[in-house]
């Protein structure tokens, strides 16, 4: 898994702050699974916002910059590395 | 139209030269409007859902293209990618295998103008396969109402294939799509045009205003509703409440409707008996064939209500929210959030619930849900539960009987969940795909689509499940009515006492005695193999009670009064408990078995369900009978 420590602090998507935009940095998944996740709409470089988390460790409700909304399993969200978007950053 | 290809032939000659109808695959992301467009183009009744990955069966329809060529259009499952196929049995795997078929001549890619960039990823994958392609930008009305302008010329230039902008609600959509298919067939395979564009660049060139104001407006309403429906404190109770209401509706509305249909069939049986007299032939048609048909039509109101409810939940977008809320809990049991709905529906009737498992995307989770659904307490178990409670617990308080009733539901649900946990560790082992699904914006369901869906499922049920039920009912009639070889019916004895079923019942009595079942109960169990509610009627026949299925009180009296040869009571409360244990678990329902065969497309899984539920039911009945004996219950 590639993580660029020079950029803003990275974290797992599962731990991202609610309502704050983040950028997907890396997908810690095997190749085929990563390709599928990207095809659904969570690709490297995509900007997403976590809207809410389901109770009891359930899935995350995420909105992508394309306007799509997705339910993402918590386990999957732990494998996705994101970094915070600075205010005024490009979409 | 695009420039003609070199060495141009007429489309008709091309199709003729390659033999047969041209096969056209329609493909697109879930929720892109593909199924509505398929309906509009073919006039067929494809399922239209607002829940990702609904289309499991590949629907096909034959159409005539403007050039006169016949084409067969296939509606593939909604997919995100045809290259990233994690598992061959997922929708992606099914679509990919279909595209690998060399008979596919043209691919029609449906793109949602509101999510063009994501859709163009799929266009890139298809372009790399070098299949002649038609790109259909769907939902033109939605795009226009939101101020989006789609530049068809730019798309056509970049993609190098026919591009049409349509709305499934327009009468002109059919002609536009079929004309474009003609064009693609004529032009044939194209040069790779991948190098000229990226999904992001082309999307921003072709659609103005994507992801901005219009998208925010579309989402604003959904966000407001989600604040309530997905609230951590309000959401789960609202979901459970809604599902419970639906469940209650099936009982309140479907039950009287089922009884009314039953009455119609009874009247028909009366007519047959009057017309054909009292002989064996009349009995075969009246009791065997029409009796089976009665079972089928009794299911119809439930099928209709559940199908309509499921379609409303699905197309409104709420089903995805329900799955979001309960996914974690169900995942612990080896199922996913989407399995909740079929499992709840199973408490009314397993047959539509098994069809409803199509909303479960993961193939293993879906199979596990199908295999445990027969364990949920469906409404057909209730007549037998009522008979057993009235027979053996008549002297107990109404409260006691009510609580036994409720616990039977609990035991059924718990058994199903434990079984799914066990099956996912054994026969349906394997990792499930983690939940990653679209949460579609809320939409108002369309009445026309709802009506089509309900009509389609009722028709399919009658055709596919109905024939099996009527067939099995006829066979069971033979078992219960034809005298066993070498056993002449004693004068005055009822034919059932010398039937093949009675012979079998007596042969297995040494085994079933441990559960407290004598040969008469065994015959009842054989009779109820096809449909569990027949138990009461069959026992009625054995004890010579007419119309036991309508009023079981006289039968309950007879059962209480029944004596063994030595004069001791034939049955006790222990028999009642062990019968209940048996009925909670056994899959005594041919309709369910037929539905499992239909959905798994195999004979192995229905056979497995019958095998494991009967074995488990026997063990549970013996355990209940023996343990209750040790506890001194009599």
mmCIF file with all atom_site columns, C-alpha atoms in Angstrom, chain B residues 542-613:
data_model
loop_
_atom_site.group_PDB
_atom_site.id
_atom_site.type_symbol
_atom_site.label_atom_id
_atom_site.label_alt_id
_atom_site.label_comp_id
_atom_site.label_asym_id
_atom_site.label_entity_id
_atom_site.label_seq_id
_atom_site.pdbx_PDB_ins_code
_atom_site.Cartn_x
_atom_site.Cartn_y
_atom_site.Cartn_z
_atom_site.occupancy
_atom_site.B_iso_or_equiv
_atom_site.pdbx_formal_charge
_atom_site.auth_seq_id
_atom_site.auth_comp_id
_atom_site.auth_asym_id
_atom_site.auth_atom_id
_atom_site.pdbx_PDB_model_num
ATOM 1  C CA . UNK B 1 542 ? -58.127 -40.595 8.163   1.00 0.00 ? 542 UNK B CA 1
ATOM 2  C CA . UNK B 1 543 ? -60.505 -39.966 11.032  1.00 0.00 ? 543 UNK B CA 1
ATOM 3  C CA . UNK B 1 544 ? -63.483 -39.699 8.683   1.00 0.00 ? 544 UNK B CA 1
ATOM 4  C CA . UNK B 1 545 ? -64.252 -36.045 9.372   1.00 0.00 ? 545 UNK B CA 1
ATOM 5  C CA . UNK B 1 546 ? -65.615 -34.049 6.478   1.00 0.00 ? 546 UNK B CA 1
ATOM 6  C CA . UNK B 1 547 ? -64.387 -30.477 6.082   1.00 0.00 ? 547 UNK B CA 1
ATOM 7  C CA . UNK B 1 548 ? -61.736 -30.615 8.829   1.00 0.00 ? 548 UNK B CA 1
ATOM 8  C CA . UNK B 1 549 ? -59.764 -27.935 7.014   1.00 0.00 ? 549 UNK B CA 1
ATOM 9  C CA . UNK B 1 550 ? -62.614 -25.465 7.583   1.00 0.00 ? 550 UNK B CA 1
ATOM 10 C CA . UNK B 1 551 ? -63.427 -26.354 11.192  1.00 0.00 ? 551 UNK B CA 1
ATOM 11 C CA . UNK B 1 552 ? -60.878 -28.450 13.035  1.00 0.00 ? 552 UNK B CA 1
ATOM 12 C CA . UNK B 1 553 ? -62.756 -28.721 16.367  1.00 0.00 ? 553 UNK B CA 1
ATOM 13 C CA . UNK B 1 554 ? -64.413 -32.113 15.634  1.00 0.00 ? 554 UNK B CA 1
ATOM 14 C CA . UNK B 1 555 ? -61.028 -33.460 14.493  1.00 0.00 ? 555 UNK B CA 1
ATOM 15 C CA . UNK B 1 556 ? -59.394 -32.215 17.688  1.00 0.00 ? 556 UNK B CA 1
ATOM 16 C CA . UNK B 1 557 ? -62.027 -34.169 19.665  1.00 0.00 ? 557 UNK B CA 1
ATOM 17 C CA . UNK B 1 558 ? -61.326 -37.311 17.645  1.00 0.00 ? 558 UNK B CA 1
ATOM 18 C CA . UNK B 1 559 ? -57.576 -36.985 18.119  1.00 0.00 ? 559 UNK B CA 1
ATOM 19 C CA . UNK B 1 560 ? -57.977 -36.597 21.869  1.00 0.00 ? 560 UNK B CA 1
ATOM 20 C CA . UNK B 1 561 ? -60.243 -39.626 21.949  1.00 0.00 ? 561 UNK B CA 1
ATOM 21 C CA . UNK B 1 562 ? -57.976 -41.797 19.788  1.00 0.00 ? 562 UNK B CA 1
ATOM 22 C CA . UNK B 1 563 ? -56.746 -44.911 21.626  1.00 0.00 ? 563 UNK B CA 1
ATOM 23 C CA . UNK B 1 564 ? -54.017 -47.430 20.998  1.00 0.00 ? 564 UNK B CA 1
ATOM 24 C CA . UNK B 1 565 ? -54.827 -51.161 20.817  1.00 0.00 ? 565 UNK B CA 1
ATOM 25 C CA . UNK B 1 566 ? -54.185 -51.412 24.579  1.00 0.00 ? 566 UNK B CA 1
ATOM 26 C CA . UNK B 1 567 ? -56.658 -48.638 25.313  1.00 0.00 ? 567 UNK B CA 1
ATOM 27 C CA . UNK B 1 568 ? -54.163 -45.941 26.325  1.00 0.00 ? 568 UNK B CA 1
ATOM 28 C CA . UNK B 1 569 ? -54.501 -42.542 24.615  1.00 0.00 ? 569 UNK B CA 1
ATOM 29 C CA . UNK B 1 570 ? -52.767 -42.571 21.231  1.00 0.00 ? 570 UNK B CA 1
ATOM 30 C CA . UNK B 1 571 ? -51.531 -39.012 21.597  1.00 0.00 ? 571 UNK B CA 1
ATOM 31 C CA . UNK B 1 572 ? -50.493 -36.736 24.440  1.00 0.00 ? 572 UNK B CA 1
ATOM 32 C CA . UNK B 1 573 ? -49.200 -33.221 24.917  1.00 0.00 ? 573 UNK B CA 1
ATOM 33 C CA . UNK B 1 574 ? -45.768 -34.690 24.140  1.00 0.00 ? 574 UNK B CA 1
ATOM 34 C CA . UNK B 1 575 ? -47.023 -35.716 20.685  1.00 0.00 ? 575 UNK B CA 1
ATOM 35 C CA . UNK B 1 576 ? -48.293 -32.182 20.225  1.00 0.00 ? 576 UNK B CA 1
ATOM 36 C CA . UNK B 1 577 ? -44.948 -30.641 21.123  1.00 0.00 ? 577 UNK B CA 1
ATOM 37 C CA . UNK B 1 578 ? -43.012 -33.009 18.900  1.00 0.00 ? 578 UNK B CA 1
ATOM 38 C CA . UNK B 1 579 ? -45.410 -32.380 15.986  1.00 0.00 ? 579 UNK B CA 1
ATOM 39 C CA . UNK B 1 580 ? -44.871 -28.659 16.450  1.00 0.00 ? 580 UNK B CA 1
ATOM 40 C CA . UNK B 1 581 ? -41.098 -29.183 16.438  1.00 0.00 ? 581 UNK B CA 1
ATOM 41 C CA . UNK B 1 582 ? -41.418 -31.140 13.200  1.00 0.00 ? 582 UNK B CA 1
ATOM 42 C CA . UNK B 1 583 ? -43.596 -28.529 11.510  1.00 0.00 ? 583 UNK B CA 1
ATOM 43 C CA . UNK B 1 584 ? -41.353 -25.643 12.540  1.00 0.00 ? 584 UNK B CA 1
ATOM 44 C CA . UNK B 1 585 ? -38.459 -27.124 10.590  1.00 0.00 ? 585 UNK B CA 1
ATOM 45 C CA . UNK B 1 586 ? -39.601 -29.430 7.772   1.00 0.00 ? 586 UNK B CA 1
ATOM 46 C CA . UNK B 1 587 ? -39.877 -27.916 4.298   1.00 0.00 ? 587 UNK B CA 1
ATOM 47 C CA . UNK B 1 588 ? -43.294 -29.400 3.553   1.00 0.00 ? 588 UNK B CA 1
ATOM 48 C CA . UNK B 1 589 ? -43.972 -27.189 0.598   1.00 0.00 ? 589 UNK B CA 1
ATOM 49 C CA . UNK B 1 590 ? -43.644 -28.134 -3.044  1.00 0.00 ? 590 UNK B CA 1
ATOM 50 C CA . UNK B 1 591 ? -44.087 -24.498 -4.068  1.00 0.00 ? 591 UNK B CA 1
ATOM 51 C CA . UNK B 1 592 ? -40.993 -23.571 -2.068  1.00 0.00 ? 592 UNK B CA 1
ATOM 52 C CA . UNK B 1 593 ? -39.029 -26.461 -3.549  1.00 0.00 ? 593 UNK B CA 1
ATOM 53 C CA . UNK B 1 594 ? -40.112 -25.406 -7.048  1.00 0.00 ? 594 UNK B CA 1
ATOM 54 C CA . UNK B 1 595 ? -39.151 -21.803 -6.310  1.00 0.00 ? 595 UNK B CA 1
ATOM 55 C CA . UNK B 1 596 ? -35.699 -22.895 -5.090  1.00 0.00 ? 596 UNK B CA 1
ATOM 56 C CA . UNK B 1 597 ? -35.228 -24.921 -8.246  1.00 0.00 ? 597 UNK B CA 1
ATOM 57 C CA . UNK B 1 598 ? -36.202 -21.924 -10.328 1.00 0.00 ? 598 UNK B CA 1
ATOM 58 C CA . UNK B 1 599 ? -33.879 -19.499 -8.550  1.00 0.00 ? 599 UNK B CA 1
ATOM 59 C CA . UNK B 1 600 ? -30.835 -21.762 -8.178  1.00 0.00 ? 600 UNK B CA 1
ATOM 60 C CA . UNK B 1 601 ? -31.351 -23.327 -11.615 1.00 0.00 ? 601 UNK B CA 1
ATOM 61 C CA . UNK B 1 602 ? -30.350 -26.680 -10.186 1.00 0.00 ? 602 UNK B CA 1
ATOM 62 C CA . UNK B 1 603 ? -31.902 -29.831 -8.740  1.00 0.00 ? 603 UNK B CA 1
ATOM 63 C CA . UNK B 1 604 ? -29.138 -30.183 -6.168  1.00 0.00 ? 604 UNK B CA 1
ATOM 64 C CA . UNK B 1 605 ? -30.185 -27.302 -3.933  1.00 0.00 ? 605 UNK B CA 1
ATOM 65 C CA . UNK B 1 606 ? -33.912 -28.078 -3.723  1.00 0.00 ? 606 UNK B CA 1
ATOM 66 C CA . UNK B 1 607 ? -32.986 -31.700 -2.932  1.00 0.00 ? 607 UNK B CA 1
ATOM 67 C CA . UNK B 1 608 ? -30.554 -30.454 -0.295  1.00 0.00 ? 608 UNK B CA 1
ATOM 68 C CA . UNK B 1 609 ? -33.251 -28.310 1.336   1.00 0.00 ? 609 UNK B CA 1
ATOM 69 C CA . UNK B 1 610 ? -35.758 -31.175 1.493   1.00 0.00 ? 610 UNK B CA 1
ATOM 70 C CA . UNK B 1 611 ? -33.051 -33.487 2.847   1.00 0.00 ? 611 UNK B CA 1
ATOM 71 C CA . UNK B 1 612 ? -31.646 -31.271 5.533   1.00 0.00 ? 612 UNK B CA 1
ATOM 72 C CA . UNK B 1 613 ? -34.942 -29.876 6.789   1.00 0.00 ? 613 UNK B CA 1
#
